[in-house]
Amino acid sequence: MDSGLLNGGTSWKLPGCQLEASTYSGSELSIGQSSSKQKNKEVVDYDMEWQEKDSGKAMETSDPEDYGMMDEDDCMYDDYYDDGDCDGNDDDDDDLEYDVMDSVAYDQFLAAKFDSMDLPPGVEVTVPWLAPKEPEQTQPEMPISYRPKNEIEHVIERKFRAFKQFDTVPEFPDHHFLSKNCAGKKPSKDWVKRVQQDWKLLEKDLPDTIMVRACEDRIDLLRAAIVGPDGTPYHNGLFFFDIQFPSDYPHNPPKAHYHSGGLRLNPNLYQCGKVCLSLLNTWSGSGCEKWNSKTSTMLQVLVSIQALVLNEKPYFNEPGYASSANTPTGERNSLMYNENTFLLSCKTMLYSLRNPPKHFEDYVAGHFQEHGGIILRACKAYMEGVIVGSKIPDDEEEKEENPQEVVEDPKSKPPPPASYSFRTSDNFKATLAKLYEDLLMEFTVKGADTDKFLAEKRKDRQAASST
């Protein structure tokens, strides 16, 4: 063996010094050098004079075991092993100590290795077994019978319940009469006093189906939402009106504008928004039908629109048609008019859902969330031949218990006599079927109870695909 070189693929440990020399098959390693192939080996300093003194002398030994000769795997210095492991024994029990540890104990052991080290901030986060572990939190089990609503549906319902019948708002940026400040810069005290009286009357006596918002900065402006009465082709619909108190109020009646969405669903409500009503002096009338500065009020105007305009037979509101009431021709025409009116009312619902007036967004969403089911049931009934305008039961179970009976309420108007020869038109049914699909989608989004209608739709689709 050449001086200073150890060959043969063996590992030697010299007695009396902390030096390990390892050689590999087919390579040479000089004493005092370090091998880059073993990353975990420790490079140990030693006295170079020892090499000079013993240079040229071969290490002589009769038994390699006298110097601790053993396999290189048994005597490798490693960060995870103690010096006591290199005792020349073939017992590998100590080497398997960390294999039998569970994951938690092993992580704790590894972390303990770094307790005395000054690690840079943030290193613990990048090393999984150094980062602190958060305790697992168990979620409470939800009852199987509970069908939760999503968060949006809960918010819609909560805001709808909290919506006041009368309230004030800071401004009306989309009000029809915003640019027409009839009150002037300095309204009279009498004018202000009278408007405030109307406010108090509205706050106190509004019916449940009328909602009003008054403007704080412009007290001459109001906005009202009127729910279509039951038993009419307007049932469960929402109809919006912008109101303005003129500068000479109450000597002259308020001005009103209907949010038509480009639709005319009543002889008194024009596409341009004009409202024809004797109480507003926009139509002829006599006696109590006309505006009276001493007795007439804003509340009276809103109630009159709901009762006299959105009525059971709006066809006869048209001038000249009132004389045909209670005649076969007039009643048949009225029924046909109601069919078209209901179609326009459905379109108005979609328009309001997609373009709710300012400060009524919560009310529109909540109203149709609550009444979407009854509207859809009415659509189904009308498509099956039930007379439009008939009252539809609110209780779905009533229909299920008596499937053969007509869904009309006993107090609703009787079907027309046979002499009327009226049948629901196919065109009406086809148009309503399309509107029904749009309403079903919109009501479902708002959280209305549409499960049954969606199930029926899936069933019909499956039946159509199987044929």
GROMACS .gro file of C-alpha atoms in nm:
model
  467
    1MET     CA    1   0.000   0.000   0.000
    2ASP     CA    2   0.137   0.341  -0.098
    3SER     CA    3   0.214   0.588   0.177
    4GLY     CA    4  -0.076   0.825   0.251
    5LEU     CA    5  -0.322   0.625   0.037
    6LEU     CA    6  -0.585   0.381   0.157
    7ASN     CA    7  -0.730   0.152  -0.109
    8GLY     CA    8  -0.946  -0.154  -0.125
    9GLY     CA    9  -1.292  -0.019  -0.043
   10THR     CA   10  -1.256  -0.045   0.336
   11SER     CA   11  -1.302   0.192   0.629
   12TRP     CA   12  -1.032   0.248   0.887
   13LYS     CA   13  -1.051   0.418   1.221
   14LEU     CA   14  -0.715   0.511   1.367
   15PRO     CA   15  -0.679   0.463   1.739
   16GLY     CA   16  -0.615   0.769   1.948
   17CYS     CA   17  -0.739   1.026   1.700
   18GLN     CA   18  -1.068   1.149   1.556
   19LEU     CA   19  -1.012   1.062   1.198
   20GLU     CA   20  -1.200   0.846   0.963
   21ALA     CA   21  -1.064   0.753   0.626
   22SER     CA   22  -1.294   0.583   0.378
   23THR     CA   23  -1.200   0.449   0.044
   24TYR     CA   24  -1.420   0.342  -0.240
   25SER     CA   25  -1.372   0.084  -0.501
   26GLY     CA   26  -1.198   0.230  -0.801
   27SER     CA   27  -1.106   0.559  -0.626
   28GLU     CA   28  -0.838   0.703  -0.405
   29LEU     CA   29  -0.864   0.938  -0.112
   30SER     CA   30  -0.566   1.109   0.048
   31ILE     CA   31  -0.560   1.138   0.422
   32GLY     CA   32  -0.658   1.493   0.516
   33GLN     CA   33  -0.899   1.532   0.224
   34SER     CA   34  -1.277   1.508   0.234
   35SER     CA   35  -1.512   1.331  -0.002
   36SER     CA   36  -1.797   1.530  -0.155
   37LYS     CA   37  -1.991   1.211  -0.219
   38GLN     CA   38  -2.093   1.180   0.146
   39LYS     CA   39  -2.276   1.498   0.241
   40ASN     CA   40  -2.327   1.404   0.604
   41LYS     CA   41  -1.962   1.317   0.680
   42GLU     CA   42  -1.781   1.544   0.922
   43VAL     CA   43  -1.446   1.684   0.815
   44VAL     CA   44  -1.214   1.654   1.117
   45ASP     CA   45  -0.889   1.843   1.156
   46TYR     CA   46  -0.583   1.656   1.263
   47ASP     CA   47  -0.208   1.707   1.301
   48MET     CA   48  -0.041   1.704   0.960
   49GLU     CA   49   0.292   1.628   1.126
   50TRP     CA   50   0.164   1.282   1.202
   51GLN     CA   51   0.143   1.211   0.829
   52GLU     CA   52   0.496   1.345   0.772
   53LYS     CA   53   0.642   1.130   1.048
   54ASP     CA   54   0.477   0.814   0.933
   55SER     CA   55   0.510   0.890   0.563
   56GLY     CA   56   0.635   0.591   0.369
   57LYS     CA   57   0.535   0.347   0.641
   58ALA     CA   58   0.259   0.108   0.576
   59MET     CA   59   0.011   0.040   0.847
   60GLU     CA   60   0.086  -0.300   0.981
   61THR     CA   61  -0.172  -0.509   1.152
   62SER     CA   62  -0.226  -0.876   1.197
   63ASP     CA   63  -0.592  -0.831   1.260
   64PRO     CA   64  -0.791  -0.543   1.115
   65GLU     CA   65  -1.034  -0.565   1.403
   66ASP     CA   66  -0.763  -0.426   1.635
   67TYR     CA   67  -0.826  -0.090   1.473
   68GLY     CA   68  -1.202  -0.122   1.458
   69MET     CA   69  -1.216  -0.237   1.099
   70MET     CA   70  -1.577  -0.285   0.979
   71ASP     CA   71  -1.812  -0.216   0.693
   72GLU     CA   72  -1.844   0.148   0.589
   73ASP     CA   73  -2.222   0.149   0.654
   74ASP     CA   74  -2.163   0.057   1.018
   75CYS     CA   75  -1.914   0.333   1.091
   76MET     CA   76  -2.048   0.632   0.901
   77TYR     CA   77  -2.077   0.954   1.103
   78ASP     CA   78  -2.420   1.097   1.053
   79ASP     CA   79  -2.616   1.380   1.212
   80TYR     CA   80  -2.884   1.133   1.316
   81TYR     CA   81  -2.651   0.875   1.476
   82ASP     CA   82  -2.436   0.870   1.791
   83ASP     CA   83  -2.069   0.770   1.809
   84GLY     CA   84  -2.176   0.469   2.011
   85ASP     CA   85  -2.327   0.314   1.702
   86CYS     CA   86  -1.980   0.255   1.554
   87ASP     CA   87  -1.884  -0.021   1.791
   88GLY     CA   88  -1.817  -0.282   1.532
   89ASN     CA   89  -2.131  -0.478   1.614
   90ASP     CA   90  -2.357  -0.612   1.344
   91ASP     CA   91  -2.666  -0.547   1.549
   92ASP     CA   92  -2.893  -0.306   1.354
   93ASP     CA   93  -3.160  -0.264   1.624
   94ASP     CA   94  -3.042   0.089   1.704
   95ASP     CA   95  -3.054   0.184   1.338
   96LEU     CA   96  -3.421   0.086   1.324
   97GLU     CA   97  -3.513   0.297   1.624
   98TYR     CA   98  -3.662   0.577   1.417
   99ASP     CA   99  -3.837   0.346   1.175
  100VAL     CA  100  -4.069   0.222   1.445
  101MET     CA  101  -4.158   0.572   1.571
  102ASP     CA  102  -4.500   0.697   1.489
  103SER     CA  103  -4.529   1.012   1.276
  104VAL     CA  104  -4.600   1.242   1.571
  105ALA     CA  105  -4.305   1.119   1.778
  106TYR     CA  106  -4.077   1.136   1.476
  107ASP     CA  107  -4.177   1.496   1.402
  108GLN     CA  108  -4.113   1.589   1.765
  109PHE     CA  109  -3.773   1.423   1.749
  110LEU     CA  110  -3.675   1.611   1.433
  111ALA     CA  111  -3.798   1.940   1.572
  112ALA     CA  112  -3.595   1.887   1.889
  113LYS     CA  113  -3.281   1.869   1.677
  114PHE     CA  114  -3.330   2.234   1.584
  115ASP     CA  115  -3.418   2.371   1.928
  116SER     CA  116  -3.065   2.503   1.989
  117MET     CA  117  -3.018   2.639   1.638
  118ASP     CA  118  -3.070   3.002   1.545
  119LEU     CA  119  -3.292   2.959   1.239
  120PRO     CA  120  -3.389   3.259   1.024
  121PRO     CA  121  -3.746   3.385   1.079
  122GLY     CA  122  -4.002   3.200   0.873
  123VAL     CA  123  -3.805   2.879   0.825
  124GLU     CA  124  -4.042   2.689   1.054
  125VAL     CA  125  -4.331   2.769   0.820
  126THR     CA  126  -4.155   2.614   0.520
  127VAL     CA  127  -4.063   2.296   0.706
  128PRO     CA  128  -4.380   2.094   0.782
  129TRP     CA  129  -4.246   1.913   1.087
  130LEU     CA  130  -4.114   2.237   1.239
  131ALA     CA  131  -4.440   2.431   1.205
  132PRO     CA  132  -4.677   2.414   1.504
  133LYS     CA  133  -4.980   2.197   1.442
  134GLU     CA  134  -5.325   2.338   1.504
  135PRO     CA  135  -5.575   2.115   1.682
  136GLU     CA  136  -5.843   1.971   1.459
  137GLN     CA  137  -6.190   2.115   1.513
  138THR     CA  138  -6.487   1.890   1.475
  139GLN     CA  139  -6.791   2.033   1.299
  140PRO     CA  140  -7.132   1.978   1.459
  141GLU     CA  141  -7.340   1.724   1.275
  142MET     CA  142  -7.635   1.869   1.087
  143PRO     CA  143  -7.971   1.691   1.121
  144ILE     CA  144  -8.057   1.492   0.810
  145SER     CA  145  -8.412   1.624   0.803
  146TYR     CA  146  -8.295   1.987   0.788
  147ARG     CA  147  -8.281   2.138   0.440
  148PRO     CA  148  -8.060   2.446   0.473
  149LYS     CA  149  -8.101   2.757   0.267
  150ASN     CA  150  -7.790   2.913   0.124
  151GLU     CA  151  -7.658   3.235   0.266
  152ILE     CA  152  -7.802   3.452  -0.013
  153GLU     CA  153  -8.153   3.317   0.045
  154HIS     CA  154  -8.128   3.390   0.417
  155VAL     CA  155  -8.013   3.746   0.349
  156ILE     CA  156  -8.302   3.804   0.106
  157GLU     CA  157  -8.556   3.674   0.355
  158ARG     CA  158  -8.413   3.873   0.647
  159LYS     CA  159  -8.410   4.201   0.453
  160PHE     CA  160  -8.762   4.141   0.326
  161ARG     CA  161  -8.893   4.089   0.679
  162ALA     CA  162  -8.718   4.405   0.795
  163PHE     CA  163  -8.854   4.616   0.507
  164LYS     CA  164  -9.077   4.888   0.648
  165GLN     CA  165  -9.404   4.987   0.483
  166PHE     CA  166  -9.314   5.353   0.507
  167ASP     CA  167  -8.966   5.493   0.540
  168THR     CA  168  -8.747   5.779   0.423
  169VAL     CA  169  -8.441   5.757   0.199
  170PRO     CA  170  -8.168   6.015   0.138
  171GLU     CA  171  -8.216   6.053  -0.238
  172PHE     CA  172  -8.389   5.919  -0.552
  173PRO     CA  173  -8.137   5.921  -0.839
  174ASP     CA  174  -8.373   5.736  -1.076
  175HIS     CA  175  -8.697   5.915  -0.986
  176HIS     CA  176  -8.907   6.023  -1.283
  177PHE     CA  177  -8.968   6.373  -1.140
  178LEU     CA  178  -8.615   6.429  -1.011
  179SER     CA  179  -8.538   6.707  -1.259
  180LYS     CA  180  -8.867   6.887  -1.191
  181ASN     CA  181  -8.838   7.059  -0.857
  182CYS     CA  182  -9.191   7.194  -0.827
  183ALA     CA  183  -9.154   7.280  -0.460
  184GLY     CA  184  -8.899   7.551  -0.540
  185LYS     CA  185  -8.600   7.652  -0.333
  186LYS     CA  186  -8.809   7.788  -0.049
  187PRO     CA  187  -9.139   7.600  -0.014
  188SER     CA  188  -9.405   7.758   0.203
  189LYS     CA  189  -9.459   7.643   0.556
  190ASP     CA  190  -9.816   7.543   0.475
  191TRP     CA  191  -9.693   7.327   0.189
  192VAL     CA  192  -9.433   7.155   0.408
  193LYS     CA  193  -9.687   7.104   0.684
  194ARG     CA  194  -9.937   6.941   0.449
  195VAL     CA  195  -9.677   6.707   0.295
  196GLN     CA  196  -9.567   6.598   0.642
  197GLN     CA  197  -9.929   6.526   0.730
  198ASP     CA  198  -9.952   6.297   0.430
  199TRP     CA  199  -9.632   6.125   0.543
  200LYS     CA  200  -9.777   6.056   0.885
  201LEU     CA  201 -10.100   5.927   0.736
  202LEU     CA  202  -9.912   5.692   0.506
  203GLU     CA  203  -9.695   5.565   0.790
  204LYS     CA  204 -10.000   5.499   1.004
  205ASP     CA  205 -10.266   5.362   0.766
  206LEU     CA  206 -10.096   5.201   0.467
  207PRO     CA  207 -10.241   4.857   0.384
  208ASP     CA  208 -10.004   4.562   0.396
  209THR     CA  209  -9.986   4.543   0.017
  210ILE     CA  210  -9.855   4.896  -0.043
  211MET     CA  211  -9.500   5.013   0.034
  212VAL     CA  212  -9.382   5.374   0.021
  213ARG     CA  213  -9.046   5.551   0.032
  214ALA     CA  214  -9.020   5.928   0.080
  215CYS     CA  215  -8.716   6.139  -0.001
  216GLU     CA  216  -8.544   6.335   0.277
  217ASP     CA  217  -8.368   6.587   0.052
  218ARG     CA  218  -8.666   6.628  -0.179
  219ILE     CA  219  -8.980   6.590   0.029
  220ASP     CA  220  -9.189   6.646  -0.280
  221LEU     CA  221  -9.089   6.299  -0.411
  222LEU     CA  222  -9.239   5.960  -0.324
  223ARG     CA  223  -9.214   5.611  -0.464
  224ALA     CA  224  -9.478   5.344  -0.408
  225ALA     CA  225  -9.494   4.969  -0.473
  226ILE     CA  226  -9.844   4.821  -0.505
  227VAL     CA  227  -9.909   4.446  -0.492
  228GLY     CA  228 -10.169   4.319  -0.739
  229PRO     CA  229 -10.488   4.210  -0.557
  230ASP     CA  230 -10.593   3.844  -0.539
  231GLY     CA  231 -10.871   3.740  -0.774
  232THR     CA  232 -10.745   3.966  -1.052
  233PRO     CA  233 -10.509   3.907  -1.347
  234TYR     CA  234 -10.259   4.122  -1.153
  235HIS     CA  235 -10.241   3.895  -0.849
  236ASN     CA  236  -9.904   3.880  -0.672
  237GLY     CA  237  -9.747   4.120  -0.921
  238LEU     CA  238  -9.555   4.434  -0.824
  239PHE     CA  239  -9.637   4.771  -0.978
  240PHE     CA  240  -9.429   5.083  -0.912
  241PHE     CA  241  -9.531   5.447  -0.919
  242ASP     CA  242  -9.328   5.766  -0.883
  243ILE     CA  243  -9.519   6.049  -0.713
  244GLN     CA  244  -9.455   6.422  -0.685
  245PHE     CA  245  -9.632   6.682  -0.473
  246PRO     CA  246  -9.671   6.997  -0.688
  247SER     CA  247  -9.583   7.338  -0.553
  248ASP     CA  248  -9.954   7.426  -0.516
  249TYR     CA  249 -10.037   7.105  -0.331
  250PRO     CA  250 -10.302   7.034  -0.198
  251HIS     CA  251 -10.493   7.273  -0.420
  252ASN     CA  252 -10.395   7.042  -0.706
  253PRO     CA  253 -10.351   6.666  -0.683
  254PRO     CA  254 -10.015   6.487  -0.689
  255LYS     CA  255  -9.852   6.385  -1.016
  256ALA     CA  256  -9.802   6.016  -1.081
  257HIS     CA  257  -9.584   5.815  -1.320
  258TYR     CA  258  -9.615   5.439  -1.371
  259HIS     CA  259  -9.305   5.223  -1.427
  260SER     CA  260  -9.445   5.041  -1.729
  261GLY     CA  261  -9.132   4.879  -1.870
  262GLY     CA  262  -9.279   4.954  -2.211
  263LEU     CA  263  -9.593   4.747  -2.147
  264ARG     CA  264  -9.956   4.852  -2.128
  265LEU     CA  265 -10.141   4.607  -1.908
  266ASN     CA  266 -10.436   4.828  -1.819
  267PRO     CA  267 -10.647   5.087  -1.999
  268ASN     CA  268 -10.556   5.338  -1.725
  269LEU     CA  269 -10.180   5.272  -1.733
  270TYR     CA  270 -10.006   5.386  -2.048
  271GLN     CA  271  -9.676   5.270  -2.191
  272CYS     CA  272  -9.537   5.621  -2.142
  273GLY     CA  273  -9.617   5.600  -1.770
  274LYS     CA  274  -9.927   5.817  -1.769
  275VAL     CA  275 -10.184   5.723  -1.502
  276CYS     CA  276 -10.546   5.800  -1.592
  277LEU     CA  277 -10.747   5.849  -1.274
  278SER     CA  278 -11.022   6.094  -1.186
  279LEU     CA  279 -10.867   6.153  -0.847
  280LEU     CA  280 -10.551   6.277  -1.022
  281ASN     CA  281 -10.756   6.498  -1.258
  282THR     CA  282 -10.618   6.297  -1.551
  283TRP     CA  283 -10.961   6.156  -1.632
  284SER     CA  284 -11.313   6.288  -1.614
  285GLY     CA  285 -11.516   6.236  -1.302
  286SER     CA  286 -11.765   6.394  -1.069
  287GLY     CA  287 -11.827   6.434  -0.699
  288CYS     CA  288 -11.598   6.231  -0.476
  289GLU     CA  289 -11.419   6.089  -0.780
  290LYS     CA  290 -11.242   6.420  -0.826
  291TRP     CA  291 -10.959   6.561  -0.616
  292ASN     CA  292 -11.067   6.764  -0.314
  293SER     CA  293 -10.803   6.985  -0.156
  294LYS     CA  294 -10.961   6.953   0.187
  295THR     CA  295 -11.040   6.583   0.206
  296SER     CA  296 -10.829   6.403  -0.055
  297THR     CA  297 -10.494   6.255   0.048
  298MET     CA  298 -10.195   6.071  -0.098
  299LEU     CA  299 -10.311   5.756   0.076
  300GLN     CA  300 -10.642   5.780  -0.106
  301VAL     CA  301 -10.464   5.801  -0.441
  302LEU     CA  302 -10.260   5.483  -0.382
  303VAL     CA  303 -10.556   5.283  -0.253
  304SER     CA  304 -10.765   5.398  -0.551
  305ILE     CA  305 -10.499   5.280  -0.797
  306GLN     CA  306 -10.494   4.938  -0.633
  307ALA     CA  307 -10.872   4.897  -0.610
  308LEU     CA  308 -11.005   5.081  -0.916
  309VAL     CA  309 -10.725   5.035  -1.171
  310LEU     CA  310 -10.584   4.691  -1.083
  311ASN     CA  311 -10.926   4.534  -1.062
  312GLU     CA  312 -11.093   4.204  -1.151
  313LYS     CA  313 -11.215   4.309  -1.497
  314PRO     CA  314 -10.987   4.583  -1.628
  315TYR     CA  315 -11.135   4.546  -1.978
  316PHE     CA  316 -11.433   4.754  -1.872
  317ASN     CA  317 -11.203   5.039  -1.762
  318GLU     CA  318 -11.166   5.118  -2.131
  319PRO     CA  319 -11.396   5.404  -2.234
  320GLY     CA  320 -11.701   5.273  -2.417
  321TYR     CA  321 -11.667   4.913  -2.298
  322ALA     CA  322 -11.842   4.956  -1.965
  323SER     CA  323 -12.180   4.934  -2.135
  324SER     CA  324 -12.104   4.577  -2.252
  325ALA     CA  325 -12.057   4.447  -1.898
  326ASN     CA  326 -12.268   4.142  -1.807
  327THR     CA  327 -12.331   4.063  -2.173
  328PRO     CA  328 -12.198   3.744  -2.341
  329THR     CA  329 -11.984   3.942  -2.582
  330GLY     CA  330 -11.851   4.181  -2.321
  331GLU     CA  331 -11.771   3.905  -2.069
  332ARG     CA  332 -11.601   3.691  -2.333
  333ASN     CA  333 -11.388   3.987  -2.441
  334SER     CA  334 -11.308   4.058  -2.076
  335LEU     CA  335 -11.182   3.703  -2.026
  336MET     CA  336 -10.964   3.730  -2.334
  337TYR     CA  337 -10.832   4.065  -2.211
  338ASN     CA  338 -10.744   3.905  -1.876
  339GLU     CA  339 -10.536   3.640  -2.050
  340ASN     CA  340 -10.328   3.903  -2.225
  341THR     CA  341 -10.312   4.109  -1.905
  342PHE     CA  342 -10.171   3.818  -1.708
  343LEU     CA  343  -9.904   3.760  -1.973
  344LEU     CA  344  -9.804   4.126  -1.946
  345SER     CA  345  -9.810   4.102  -1.567
  346CYS     CA  346  -9.565   3.808  -1.585
  347LYS     CA  347  -9.338   4.013  -1.810
  348THR     CA  348  -9.361   4.299  -1.560
  349MET     CA  349  -9.252   4.059  -1.285
  350LEU     CA  350  -8.944   3.962  -1.487
  351TYR     CA  351  -8.872   4.329  -1.561
  352SER     CA  352  -8.893   4.420  -1.191
  353LEU     CA  353  -8.673   4.126  -1.090
  354ARG     CA  354  -8.405   4.223  -1.338
  355ASN     CA  355  -8.439   4.601  -1.296
  356PRO     CA  356  -8.570   4.672  -0.946
  357PRO     CA  357  -8.633   5.042  -0.873
  358LYS     CA  358  -8.393   5.215  -0.636
  359HIS     CA  359  -8.454   5.146  -0.264
  360PHE     CA  360  -8.690   4.855  -0.345
  361GLU     CA  361  -8.431   4.593  -0.441
  362ASP     CA  362  -8.472   4.402  -0.115
  363TYR     CA  363  -8.850   4.413  -0.131
  364VAL     CA  364  -8.866   4.286  -0.490
  365ALA     CA  365  -8.636   3.992  -0.416
  366GLY     CA  366  -8.814   3.900  -0.093
  367HIS     CA  367  -9.164   3.938  -0.237
  368PHE     CA  368  -9.103   3.694  -0.519
  369GLN     CA  369  -8.912   3.459  -0.291
  370GLU     CA  370  -9.226   3.436  -0.078
  371HIS     CA  371  -9.490   3.440  -0.353
  372GLY     CA  372  -9.305   3.263  -0.633
  373GLY     CA  373  -9.471   2.930  -0.555
  374ILE     CA  374  -9.830   3.057  -0.580
  375ILE     CA  375  -9.748   3.242  -0.905
  376LEU     CA  376  -9.607   2.926  -1.061
  377ARG     CA  377  -9.908   2.724  -0.945
  378ALA     CA  378 -10.135   2.981  -1.108
  379CYS     CA  379  -9.942   2.955  -1.433
  380LYS     CA  380  -9.979   2.575  -1.431
  381ALA     CA  381 -10.350   2.604  -1.356
  382TYR     CA  382 -10.410   2.859  -1.631
  383MET     CA  383 -10.227   2.641  -1.883
  384GLU     CA  384 -10.462   2.359  -1.787
  385GLY     CA  385 -10.769   2.572  -1.866
  386VAL     CA  386 -10.854   2.743  -1.537
  387ILE     CA  387 -10.997   3.093  -1.592
  388VAL     CA  388 -10.735   3.367  -1.550
  389GLY     CA  389 -10.803   3.576  -1.243
  390SER     CA  390 -10.935   3.285  -1.039
  391LYS     CA  391 -10.794   3.266  -0.690
  392ILE     CA  392 -10.538   2.988  -0.648
  393PRO     CA  393 -10.516   2.820  -0.304
  394ASP     CA  394 -10.204   2.905  -0.109
  395ASP     CA  395 -10.198   2.560   0.052
  396GLU     CA  396 -10.048   2.307  -0.187
  397GLU     CA  397 -10.185   2.018   0.018
  398GLU     CA  398 -10.540   2.121  -0.064
  399LYS     CA  399 -10.474   2.052  -0.428
  400GLU     CA  400 -10.306   1.718  -0.357
  401GLU     CA  401 -10.593   1.595  -0.140
  402ASN     CA  402 -10.851   1.681  -0.411
  403PRO     CA  403 -10.668   1.628  -0.740
  404GLN     CA  404 -10.991   1.597  -0.939
  405GLU     CA  405 -11.138   1.922  -0.813
  406VAL     CA  406 -11.087   2.257  -0.978
  407VAL     CA  407 -10.818   2.463  -0.802
  408GLU     CA  408 -11.043   2.767  -0.783
  409ASP     CA  409 -11.126   2.907  -0.445
  410PRO     CA  410 -11.495   2.857  -0.352
  411LYS     CA  411 -11.534   3.232  -0.305
  412SER     CA  412 -11.396   3.315  -0.648
  413LYS     CA  413 -11.620   3.406  -0.936
  414PRO     CA  414 -11.803   3.114  -1.104
  415PRO     CA  415 -11.697   3.000  -1.450
  416PRO     CA  416 -11.863   3.187  -1.737
  417PRO     CA  417 -12.196   3.052  -1.869
  418ALA     CA  418 -12.189   2.813  -2.162
  419SER     CA  419 -12.330   3.086  -2.385
  420TYR     CA  420 -12.001   3.271  -2.354
  421SER     CA  421 -11.835   2.988  -2.553
  422PHE     CA  422 -11.498   3.078  -2.402
  423ARG     CA  423 -11.200   2.849  -2.405
  424THR     CA  424 -10.841   2.927  -2.313
  425SER     CA  425 -10.657   2.994  -2.636
  426ASP     CA  426 -10.365   2.779  -2.750
  427ASN     CA  427 -10.162   3.090  -2.819
  428PHE     CA  428 -10.207   3.200  -2.458
  429LYS     CA  429 -10.094   2.859  -2.329
  430ALA     CA  430  -9.785   2.853  -2.551
  431THR     CA  431  -9.680   3.206  -2.455
  432LEU     CA  432  -9.740   3.140  -2.086
  433ALA     CA  433  -9.535   2.819  -2.104
  434LYS     CA  434  -9.232   3.021  -2.214
  435LEU     CA  435  -9.285   3.283  -1.945
  436TYR     CA  436  -9.328   3.006  -1.690
  437GLU     CA  437  -8.976   2.878  -1.763
  438ASP     CA  438  -8.828   3.226  -1.717
  439LEU     CA  439  -9.020   3.282  -1.394
  440LEU     CA  440  -8.917   2.942  -1.262
  441MET     CA  441  -8.551   3.028  -1.313
  442GLU     CA  442  -8.579   3.374  -1.156
  443PHE     CA  443  -8.781   3.254  -0.857
  444THR     CA  444  -8.539   2.968  -0.796
  445VAL     CA  445  -8.247   3.209  -0.787
  446LYS     CA  446  -8.429   3.421  -0.529
  447GLY     CA  447  -8.486   3.117  -0.308
  448ALA     CA  448  -8.856   3.056  -0.368
  449ASP     CA  449  -8.996   2.710  -0.295
  450THR     CA  450  -8.970   2.566  -0.645
  451ASP     CA  451  -8.861   2.208  -0.567
  452LYS     CA  452  -9.184   2.053  -0.689
  453PHE     CA  453  -9.182   2.248  -1.015
  454LEU     CA  454  -8.819   2.160  -1.083
  455ALA     CA  455  -8.895   1.791  -1.017
  456GLU     CA  456  -9.188   1.805  -1.259
  457LYS     CA  457  -8.965   1.965  -1.519
  458ARG     CA  458  -8.704   1.688  -1.485
  459LYS     CA  459  -8.977   1.424  -1.507
  460ASP     CA  460  -9.124   1.577  -1.822
  461ARG     CA  461  -8.777   1.601  -1.978
  462GLN     CA  462  -8.703   1.236  -1.903
  463ALA     CA  463  -9.038   1.131  -2.047
  464ALA     CA  464  -8.974   1.331  -2.364
  465SER     CA  465  -8.626   1.182  -2.409
  466SER     CA  466  -8.755   0.825  -2.369
  467THR     CA  467  -9.011   0.863  -2.649
   0.00000   0.00000   0.00000
